[in-house]
Short mmCIF file of C-alpha atoms in Angstrom, two decimals:
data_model
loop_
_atom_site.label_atom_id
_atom_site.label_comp_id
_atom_site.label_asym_id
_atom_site.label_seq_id
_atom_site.Cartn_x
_atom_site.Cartn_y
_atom_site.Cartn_z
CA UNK A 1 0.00 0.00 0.00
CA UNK A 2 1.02 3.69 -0.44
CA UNK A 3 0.19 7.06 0.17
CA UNK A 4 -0.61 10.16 -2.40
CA UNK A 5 3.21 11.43 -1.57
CA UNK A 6 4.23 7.79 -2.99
CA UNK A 7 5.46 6.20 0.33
CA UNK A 8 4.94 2.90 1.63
CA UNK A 9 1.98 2.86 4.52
CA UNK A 10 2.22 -0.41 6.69
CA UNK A 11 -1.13 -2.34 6.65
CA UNK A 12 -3.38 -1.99 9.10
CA UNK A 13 -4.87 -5.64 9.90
CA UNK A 14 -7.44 -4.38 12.62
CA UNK A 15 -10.21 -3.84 9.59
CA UNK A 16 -9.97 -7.21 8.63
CA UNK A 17 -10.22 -8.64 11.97
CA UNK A 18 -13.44 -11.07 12.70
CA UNK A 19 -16.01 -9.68 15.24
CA UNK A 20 -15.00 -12.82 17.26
CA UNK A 21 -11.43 -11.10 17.81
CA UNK A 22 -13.06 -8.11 18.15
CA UNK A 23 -15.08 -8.56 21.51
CA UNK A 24 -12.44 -11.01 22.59
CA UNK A 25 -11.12 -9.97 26.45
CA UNK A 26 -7.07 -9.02 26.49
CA UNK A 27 -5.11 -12.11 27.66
CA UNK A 28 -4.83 -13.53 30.87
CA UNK A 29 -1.20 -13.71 31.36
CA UNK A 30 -0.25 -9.73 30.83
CA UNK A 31 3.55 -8.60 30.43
CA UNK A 32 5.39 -7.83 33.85
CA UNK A 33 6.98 -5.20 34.09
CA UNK A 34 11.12 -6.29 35.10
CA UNK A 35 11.42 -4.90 38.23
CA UNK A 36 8.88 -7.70 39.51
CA UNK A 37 11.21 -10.14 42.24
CA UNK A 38 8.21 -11.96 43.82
CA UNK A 39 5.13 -12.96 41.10
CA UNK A 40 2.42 -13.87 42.84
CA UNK A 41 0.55 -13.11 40.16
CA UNK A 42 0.79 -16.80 37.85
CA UNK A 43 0.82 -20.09 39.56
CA UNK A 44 4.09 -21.37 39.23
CA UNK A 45 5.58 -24.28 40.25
CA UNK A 46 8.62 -24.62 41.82
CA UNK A 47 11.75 -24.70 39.04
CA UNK A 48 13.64 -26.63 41.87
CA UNK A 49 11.18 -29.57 41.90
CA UNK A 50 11.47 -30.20 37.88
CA UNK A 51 12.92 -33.82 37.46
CA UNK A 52 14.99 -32.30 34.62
CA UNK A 53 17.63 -35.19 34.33
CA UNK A 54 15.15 -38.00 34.35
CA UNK A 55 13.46 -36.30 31.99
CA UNK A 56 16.65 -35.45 29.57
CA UNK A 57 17.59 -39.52 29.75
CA UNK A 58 13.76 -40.34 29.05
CA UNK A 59 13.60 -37.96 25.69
CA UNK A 60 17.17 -39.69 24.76
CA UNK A 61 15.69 -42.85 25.01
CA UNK A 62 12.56 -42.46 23.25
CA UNK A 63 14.18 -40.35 20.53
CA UNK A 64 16.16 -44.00 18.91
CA UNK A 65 12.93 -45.82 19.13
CA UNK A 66 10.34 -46.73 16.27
CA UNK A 67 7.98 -44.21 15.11
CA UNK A 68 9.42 -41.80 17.47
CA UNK A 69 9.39 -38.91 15.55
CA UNK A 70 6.09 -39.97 13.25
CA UNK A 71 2.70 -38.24 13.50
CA UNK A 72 1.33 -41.93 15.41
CA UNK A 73 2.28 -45.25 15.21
CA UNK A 74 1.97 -47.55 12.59
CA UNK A 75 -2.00 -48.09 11.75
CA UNK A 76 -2.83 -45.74 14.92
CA UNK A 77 -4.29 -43.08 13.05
CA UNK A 78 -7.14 -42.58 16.40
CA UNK A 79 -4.17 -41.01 18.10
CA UNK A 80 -4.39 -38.00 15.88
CA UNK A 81 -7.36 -37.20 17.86
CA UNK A 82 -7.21 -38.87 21.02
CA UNK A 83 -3.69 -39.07 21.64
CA UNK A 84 -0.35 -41.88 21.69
CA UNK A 85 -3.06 -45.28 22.34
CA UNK A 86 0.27 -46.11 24.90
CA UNK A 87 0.25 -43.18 27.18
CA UNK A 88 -3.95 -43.29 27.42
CA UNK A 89 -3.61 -46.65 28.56
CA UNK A 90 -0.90 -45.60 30.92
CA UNK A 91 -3.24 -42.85 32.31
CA UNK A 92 -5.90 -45.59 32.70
CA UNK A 93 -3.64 -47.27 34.80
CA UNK A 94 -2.20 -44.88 37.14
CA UNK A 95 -5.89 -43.08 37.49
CA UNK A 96 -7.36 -46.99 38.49
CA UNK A 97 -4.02 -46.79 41.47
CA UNK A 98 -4.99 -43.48 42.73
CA UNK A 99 -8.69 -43.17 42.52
CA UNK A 100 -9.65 -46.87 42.77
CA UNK A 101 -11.78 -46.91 39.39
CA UNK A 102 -11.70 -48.47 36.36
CA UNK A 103 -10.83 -45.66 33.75
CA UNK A 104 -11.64 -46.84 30.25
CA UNK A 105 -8.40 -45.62 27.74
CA UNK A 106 -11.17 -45.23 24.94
CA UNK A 107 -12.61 -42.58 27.38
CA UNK A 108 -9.23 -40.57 27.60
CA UNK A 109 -7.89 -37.97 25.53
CA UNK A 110 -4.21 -36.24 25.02
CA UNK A 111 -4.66 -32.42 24.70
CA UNK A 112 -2.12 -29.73 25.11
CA UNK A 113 -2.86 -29.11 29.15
CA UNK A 114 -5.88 -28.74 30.75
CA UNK A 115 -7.00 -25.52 29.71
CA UNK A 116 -7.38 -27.07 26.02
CA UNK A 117 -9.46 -29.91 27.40
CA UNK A 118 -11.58 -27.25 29.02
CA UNK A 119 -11.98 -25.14 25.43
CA UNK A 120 -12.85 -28.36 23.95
CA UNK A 121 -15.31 -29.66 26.39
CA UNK A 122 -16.91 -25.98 26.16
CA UNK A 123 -17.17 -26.59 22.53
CA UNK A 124 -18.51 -30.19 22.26
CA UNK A 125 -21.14 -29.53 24.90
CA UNK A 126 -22.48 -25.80 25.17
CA UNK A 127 -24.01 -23.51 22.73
CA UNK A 128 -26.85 -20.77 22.81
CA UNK A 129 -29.73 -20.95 25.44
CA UNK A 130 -27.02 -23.43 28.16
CA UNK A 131 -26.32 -22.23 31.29
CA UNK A 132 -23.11 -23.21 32.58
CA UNK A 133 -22.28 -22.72 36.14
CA UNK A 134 -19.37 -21.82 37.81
CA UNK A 135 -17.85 -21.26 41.13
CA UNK A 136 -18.10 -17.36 41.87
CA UNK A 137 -14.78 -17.19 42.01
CA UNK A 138 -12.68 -19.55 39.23
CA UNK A 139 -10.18 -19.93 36.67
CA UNK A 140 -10.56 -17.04 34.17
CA UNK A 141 -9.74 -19.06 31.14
CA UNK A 142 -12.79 -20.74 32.19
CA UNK A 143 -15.16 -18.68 31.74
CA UNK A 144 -13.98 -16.85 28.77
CA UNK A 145 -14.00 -20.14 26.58
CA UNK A 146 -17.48 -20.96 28.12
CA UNK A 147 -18.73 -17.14 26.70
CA UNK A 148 -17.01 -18.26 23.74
CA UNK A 149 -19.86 -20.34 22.89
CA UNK A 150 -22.07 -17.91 23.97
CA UNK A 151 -23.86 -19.86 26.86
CA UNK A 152 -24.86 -18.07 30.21
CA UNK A 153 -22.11 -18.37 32.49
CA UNK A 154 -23.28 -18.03 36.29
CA UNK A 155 -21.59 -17.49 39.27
CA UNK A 156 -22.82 -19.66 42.03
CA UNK A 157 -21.67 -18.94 45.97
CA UNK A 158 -18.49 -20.61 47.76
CA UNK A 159 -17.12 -21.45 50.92
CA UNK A 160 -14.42 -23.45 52.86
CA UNK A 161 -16.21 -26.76 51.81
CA UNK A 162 -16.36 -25.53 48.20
CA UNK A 163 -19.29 -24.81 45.84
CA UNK A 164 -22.72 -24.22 48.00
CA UNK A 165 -25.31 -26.57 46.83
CA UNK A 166 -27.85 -24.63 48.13
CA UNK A 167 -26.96 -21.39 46.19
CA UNK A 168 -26.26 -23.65 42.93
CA UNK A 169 -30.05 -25.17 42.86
CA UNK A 170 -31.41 -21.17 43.69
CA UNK A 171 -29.13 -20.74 40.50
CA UNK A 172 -30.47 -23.26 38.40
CA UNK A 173 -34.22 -22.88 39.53
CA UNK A 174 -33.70 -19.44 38.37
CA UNK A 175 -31.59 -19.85 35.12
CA UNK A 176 -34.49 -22.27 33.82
CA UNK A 177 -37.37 -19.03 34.57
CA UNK A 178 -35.57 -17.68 31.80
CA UNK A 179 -35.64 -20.46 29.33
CA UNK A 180 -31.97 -21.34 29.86
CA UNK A 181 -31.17 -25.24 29.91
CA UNK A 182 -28.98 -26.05 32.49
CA UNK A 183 -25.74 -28.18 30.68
CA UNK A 184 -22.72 -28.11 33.06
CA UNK A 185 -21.43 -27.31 36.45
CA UNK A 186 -17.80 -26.89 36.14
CA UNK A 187 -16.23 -26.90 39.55
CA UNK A 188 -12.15 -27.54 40.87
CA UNK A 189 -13.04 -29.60 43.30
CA UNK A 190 -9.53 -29.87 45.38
CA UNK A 191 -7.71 -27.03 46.45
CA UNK A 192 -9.74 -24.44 44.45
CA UNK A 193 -8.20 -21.71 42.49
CA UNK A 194 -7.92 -19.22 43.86
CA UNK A 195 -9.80 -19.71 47.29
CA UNK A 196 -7.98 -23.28 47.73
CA UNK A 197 -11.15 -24.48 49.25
CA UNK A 198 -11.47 -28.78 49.14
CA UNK A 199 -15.35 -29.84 48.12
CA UNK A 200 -16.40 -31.86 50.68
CA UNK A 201 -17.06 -35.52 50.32
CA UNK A 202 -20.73 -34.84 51.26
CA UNK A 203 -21.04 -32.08 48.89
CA UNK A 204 -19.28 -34.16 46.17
CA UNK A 205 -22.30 -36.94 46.47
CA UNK A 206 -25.12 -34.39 46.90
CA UNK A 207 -23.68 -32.54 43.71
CA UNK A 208 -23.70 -35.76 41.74
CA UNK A 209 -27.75 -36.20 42.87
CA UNK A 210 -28.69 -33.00 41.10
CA UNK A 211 -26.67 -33.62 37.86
CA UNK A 212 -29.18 -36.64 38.02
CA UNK A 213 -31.91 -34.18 39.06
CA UNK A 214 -31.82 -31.52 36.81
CA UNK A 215 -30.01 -33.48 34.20
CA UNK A 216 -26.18 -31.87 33.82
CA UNK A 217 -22.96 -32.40 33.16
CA UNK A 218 -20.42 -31.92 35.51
CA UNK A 219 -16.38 -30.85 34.70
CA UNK A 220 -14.04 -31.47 37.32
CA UNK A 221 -11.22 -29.80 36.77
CA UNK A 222 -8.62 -32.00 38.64
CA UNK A 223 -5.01 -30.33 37.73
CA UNK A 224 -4.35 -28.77 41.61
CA UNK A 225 -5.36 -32.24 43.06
CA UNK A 226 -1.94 -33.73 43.67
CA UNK A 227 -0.72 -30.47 45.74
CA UNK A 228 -1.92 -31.62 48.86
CA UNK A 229 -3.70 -33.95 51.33
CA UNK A 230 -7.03 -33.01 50.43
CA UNK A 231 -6.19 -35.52 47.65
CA UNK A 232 -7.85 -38.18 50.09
CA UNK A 233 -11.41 -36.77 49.41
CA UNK A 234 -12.01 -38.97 46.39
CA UNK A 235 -12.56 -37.68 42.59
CA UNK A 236 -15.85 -36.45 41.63
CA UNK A 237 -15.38 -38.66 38.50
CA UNK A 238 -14.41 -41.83 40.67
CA UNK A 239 -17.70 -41.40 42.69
CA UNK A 240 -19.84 -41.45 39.57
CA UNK A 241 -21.85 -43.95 39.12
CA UNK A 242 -24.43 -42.24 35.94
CA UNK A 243 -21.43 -41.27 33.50
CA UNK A 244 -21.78 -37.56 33.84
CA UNK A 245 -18.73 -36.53 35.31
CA UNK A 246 -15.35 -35.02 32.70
CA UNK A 247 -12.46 -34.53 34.21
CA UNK A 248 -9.47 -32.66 33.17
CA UNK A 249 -5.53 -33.00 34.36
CA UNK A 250 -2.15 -32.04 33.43
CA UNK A 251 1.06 -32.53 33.74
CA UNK A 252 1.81 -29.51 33.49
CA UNK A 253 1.16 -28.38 37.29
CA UNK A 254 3.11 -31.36 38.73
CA UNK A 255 6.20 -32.12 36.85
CA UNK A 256 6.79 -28.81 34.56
CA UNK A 257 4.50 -26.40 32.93
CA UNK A 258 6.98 -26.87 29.69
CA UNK A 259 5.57 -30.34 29.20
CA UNK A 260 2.23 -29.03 27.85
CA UNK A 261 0.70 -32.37 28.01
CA UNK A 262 -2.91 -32.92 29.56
CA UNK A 263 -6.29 -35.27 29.25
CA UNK A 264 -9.86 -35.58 29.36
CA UNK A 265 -10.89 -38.49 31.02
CA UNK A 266 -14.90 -39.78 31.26
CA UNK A 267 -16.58 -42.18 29.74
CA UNK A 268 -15.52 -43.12 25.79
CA UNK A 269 -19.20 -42.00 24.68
CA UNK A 270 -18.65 -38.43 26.72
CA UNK A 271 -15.14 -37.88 25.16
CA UNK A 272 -16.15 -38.65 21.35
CA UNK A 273 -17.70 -35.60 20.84
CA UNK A 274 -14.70 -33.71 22.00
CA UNK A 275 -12.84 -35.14 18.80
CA UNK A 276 -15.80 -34.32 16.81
CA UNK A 277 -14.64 -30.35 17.51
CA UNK A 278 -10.77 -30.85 18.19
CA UNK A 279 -9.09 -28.57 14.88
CA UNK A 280 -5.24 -29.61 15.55
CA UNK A 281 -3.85 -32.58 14.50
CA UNK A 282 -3.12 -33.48 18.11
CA UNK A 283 -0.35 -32.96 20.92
CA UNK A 284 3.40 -33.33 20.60
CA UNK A 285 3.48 -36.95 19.97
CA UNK A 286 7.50 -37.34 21.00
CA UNK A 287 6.34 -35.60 24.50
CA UNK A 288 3.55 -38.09 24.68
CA UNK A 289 6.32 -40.97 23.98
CA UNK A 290 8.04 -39.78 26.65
CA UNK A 291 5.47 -39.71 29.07
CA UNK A 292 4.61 -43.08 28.64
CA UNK A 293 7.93 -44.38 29.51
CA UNK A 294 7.70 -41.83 32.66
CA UNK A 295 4.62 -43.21 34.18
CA UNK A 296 5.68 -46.89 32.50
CA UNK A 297 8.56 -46.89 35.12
CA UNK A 298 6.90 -45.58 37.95
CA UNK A 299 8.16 -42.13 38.64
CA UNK A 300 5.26 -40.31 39.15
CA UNK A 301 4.14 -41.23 42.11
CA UNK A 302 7.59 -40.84 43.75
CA UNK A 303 7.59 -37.70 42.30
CA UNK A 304 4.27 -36.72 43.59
CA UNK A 305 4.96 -37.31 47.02
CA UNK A 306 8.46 -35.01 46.41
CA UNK A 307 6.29 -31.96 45.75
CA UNK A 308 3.46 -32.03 48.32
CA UNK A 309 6.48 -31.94 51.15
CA UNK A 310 8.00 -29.34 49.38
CA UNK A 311 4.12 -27.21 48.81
CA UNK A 312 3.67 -28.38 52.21
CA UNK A 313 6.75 -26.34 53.55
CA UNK A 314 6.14 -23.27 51.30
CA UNK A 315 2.26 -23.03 52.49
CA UNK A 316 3.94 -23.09 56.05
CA UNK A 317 6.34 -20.56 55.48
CA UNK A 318 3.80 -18.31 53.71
CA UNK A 319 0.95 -19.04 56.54
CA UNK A 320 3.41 -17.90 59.10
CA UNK A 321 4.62 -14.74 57.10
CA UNK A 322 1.08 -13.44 56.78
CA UNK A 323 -0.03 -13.76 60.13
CA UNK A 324 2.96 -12.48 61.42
CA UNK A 325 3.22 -9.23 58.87
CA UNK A 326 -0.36 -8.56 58.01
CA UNK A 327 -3.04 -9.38 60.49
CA UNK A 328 -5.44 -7.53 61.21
CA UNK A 329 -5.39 -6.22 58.09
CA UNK A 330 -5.56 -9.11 56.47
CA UNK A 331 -7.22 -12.67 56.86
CA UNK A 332 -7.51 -15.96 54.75
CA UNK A 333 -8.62 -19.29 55.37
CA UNK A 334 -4.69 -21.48 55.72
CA UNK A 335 -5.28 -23.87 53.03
CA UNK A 336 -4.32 -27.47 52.98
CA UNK A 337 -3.00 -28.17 49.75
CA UNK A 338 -2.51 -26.17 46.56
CA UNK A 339 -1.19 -22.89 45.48
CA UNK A 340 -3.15 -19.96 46.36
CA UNK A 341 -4.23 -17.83 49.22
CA UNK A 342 -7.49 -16.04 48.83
CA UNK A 343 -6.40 -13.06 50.84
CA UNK A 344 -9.77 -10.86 52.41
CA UNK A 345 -8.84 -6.66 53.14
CA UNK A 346 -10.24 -5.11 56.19
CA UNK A 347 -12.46 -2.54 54.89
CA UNK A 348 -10.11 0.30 55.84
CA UNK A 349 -7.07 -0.65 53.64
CA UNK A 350 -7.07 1.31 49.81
CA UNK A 351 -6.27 -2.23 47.71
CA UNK A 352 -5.15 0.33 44.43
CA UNK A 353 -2.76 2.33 46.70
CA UNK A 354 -1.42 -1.31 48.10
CA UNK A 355 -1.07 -3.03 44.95
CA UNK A 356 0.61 0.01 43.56
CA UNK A 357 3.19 -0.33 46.59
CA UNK A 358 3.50 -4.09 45.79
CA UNK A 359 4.49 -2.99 42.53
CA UNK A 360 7.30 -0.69 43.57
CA UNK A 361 8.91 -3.31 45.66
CA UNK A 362 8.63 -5.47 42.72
CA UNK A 363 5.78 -8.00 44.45
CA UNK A 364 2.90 -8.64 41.89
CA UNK A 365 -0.55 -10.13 43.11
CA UNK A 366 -3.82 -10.48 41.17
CA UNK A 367 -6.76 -8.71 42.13
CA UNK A 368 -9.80 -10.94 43.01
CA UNK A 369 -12.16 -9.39 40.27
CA UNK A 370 -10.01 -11.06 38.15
CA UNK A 371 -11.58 -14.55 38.76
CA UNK A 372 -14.84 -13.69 38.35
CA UNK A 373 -17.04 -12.70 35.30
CA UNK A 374 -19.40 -10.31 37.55
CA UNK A 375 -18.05 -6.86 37.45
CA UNK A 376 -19.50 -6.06 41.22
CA UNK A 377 -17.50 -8.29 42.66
CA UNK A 378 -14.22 -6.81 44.18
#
């Protein structure tokens, strides 16, 4: 393109842009600025924890064998859309050890972490006139792919034993007044971002009566499980007994975010339409490889119990710190397992002067509105 004087003008793409992009929210995970020493912003794992030599020998390994390098093995063209037919049946495994199921590998899918099993689940399953709801404070991502589809997402009430039943069947009641059809609850069940809150076993079995009741779907989004003890409150999706729990999980939280490796796991006639939707030509099958051989030889579970004594320590030190430095002004509920501290202001402290301190002493934190899709909440 160029101008009247005869100079080249740079395109300007933003005309062509659909109206998709247009309304589309900026992106969760915003440029820090480099003075930041202390992000509490992003959850993080710990660098230190990464089992980055077993994981260099594992990759050597798998790099000389068969196929390693090929789209799928040999005749396995289904793991172009449901992932390396080893590693599901590997998952099947280790999920039958720790929840005490029996987790079909037809009903398991590779995707590229969690949050892409979530965007597919929202696309297989909810469309105009669905209400979806969420905890009223939850993972952003969340509920922008849910909007995506352009369901109702809404907010339902939360405490220290998780999602409130009670407020969650005032929600539905109400949602089908206004001709809305009630499709999913999606719900992290164990140590909640970013309250940390642990569902109750009782409140796990009650919510599993109304999906029954008022005929929905429920996702459990399962990736902060492992961080803790709460971990002994058992799977929503190993309780089910009616097929309408999905649950997502990565590796990505528990041996490195790098490794962007996750899965859907339900039943296979609840994961086929996922495939139906799914655009890519599937996750990095030489990471897949590798994962197999990882969970082939047993390391995750050693590795598991590495991490939750080294979260355990952190959540200690952190507890401690807050008390010590910021009561009264501020109070949380000490969590027992996961990342996050859902911090509560006294009424007197100004959060935009604080945050704007934080900032000059090179501490970032996220406000709470962020989690939430209901712009009075603060």
């Amino acid at each position: 393109m160029t101008s009247e004087a005869g100079k080249s003008v740079a395109f300007d793409p933003s005309k062509l842009i659909s109206d998709a992009a247009q309304a589309g929210d900026p992106p969760y995970f915003h440029r820090q600025p480099p003075t930041v020493t202390f992000d509490f912003d992003q959850g993080l794992p710990d660098a230190a924890t990464y089992p980055a030599e077993l994981l260099v020998r594992l990759a050597t390994e798998t790099v000389m064998e068969p196929y390693a390098l090929e789209y799928s093995t040999r005749g396995e063209y289904m793991d172009l859309s449901y992932g390396n037919r080893g590693l599901r049946e590997e998952l099947a495994r280790y999920l039958d050890r720790r929840d005490g199921g029996r987790q079909d590998p037809d009903g398991i899918m590779i995707v590229h972490g969690s949050a892409h099993g979530l965007s597919l689940l929202a696309r297989a399953y909810l469309q105009t006139g669905d209400a979806v709801f969420v905890e009223a404070a939850t993972f952003p991502f969340g509920i922008r792919y849910f909007e995506a589809t352009d369901a109702t997402v809404v907010p339902v009430a939360i405490d220290t034993d998780g999602i409130r039943l009670d407020d969650l069947r005032r929600c539905i009641i109400e949602a089908r007044g206004k001709g809305l059809r009630p499709k999913l609850v999606y719900v992290i069940a164990t140590h909640q971002l970013p309250t940390g809150a642990v569902l109750s076993l009782e409140r796990r079995r009650k919510l599993l009566e109304m999906a029954e009741e008022f005929d929905f779907m429920i996702h459990e989004d399962n990736v902060y499980r492992e961080h803790g003890p709460g971990c002994e409150v058992p799977t929503l999706l190993s309780l089910d007994q009616t097929s309408r729990v999905v649950q997502t999980d990565s590796f990505a939280k528990t041996v490195a975010p790098a490794i962007r490796i996750g899965w859907v796991a339900g039943t296979p006639e609840a994961i086929m339409p996922l495939s139906k939707v799914r655009q890519d030509l599937g996750a990095s099958m030489w990471l897949q490889r590798i994962m197999v051989k990882y969970l082939a030889e047993g390391h995750h579970e050693k590795h598991i119990a590495q991490i939750r004594a080294v979260y355990a320590e952190k959540r200690r030190a952190a507890s401690q710190a807050l008390r010590d430095f910021c009561a009264p002004e501020i109070t949380f509920d000490e969590p027992v397992g996961g990342w996050y501290y859902w911090l509560r202001l006294s009424e007197d402290v100004d959060w935009p002067e604080v945050q704007a301190e934080c900032m000059r002493r090179g501490i970032a934190m996220r406000p709470g509105e962020m989690f939430s899709n209901d712009p009075a909440q603060k």
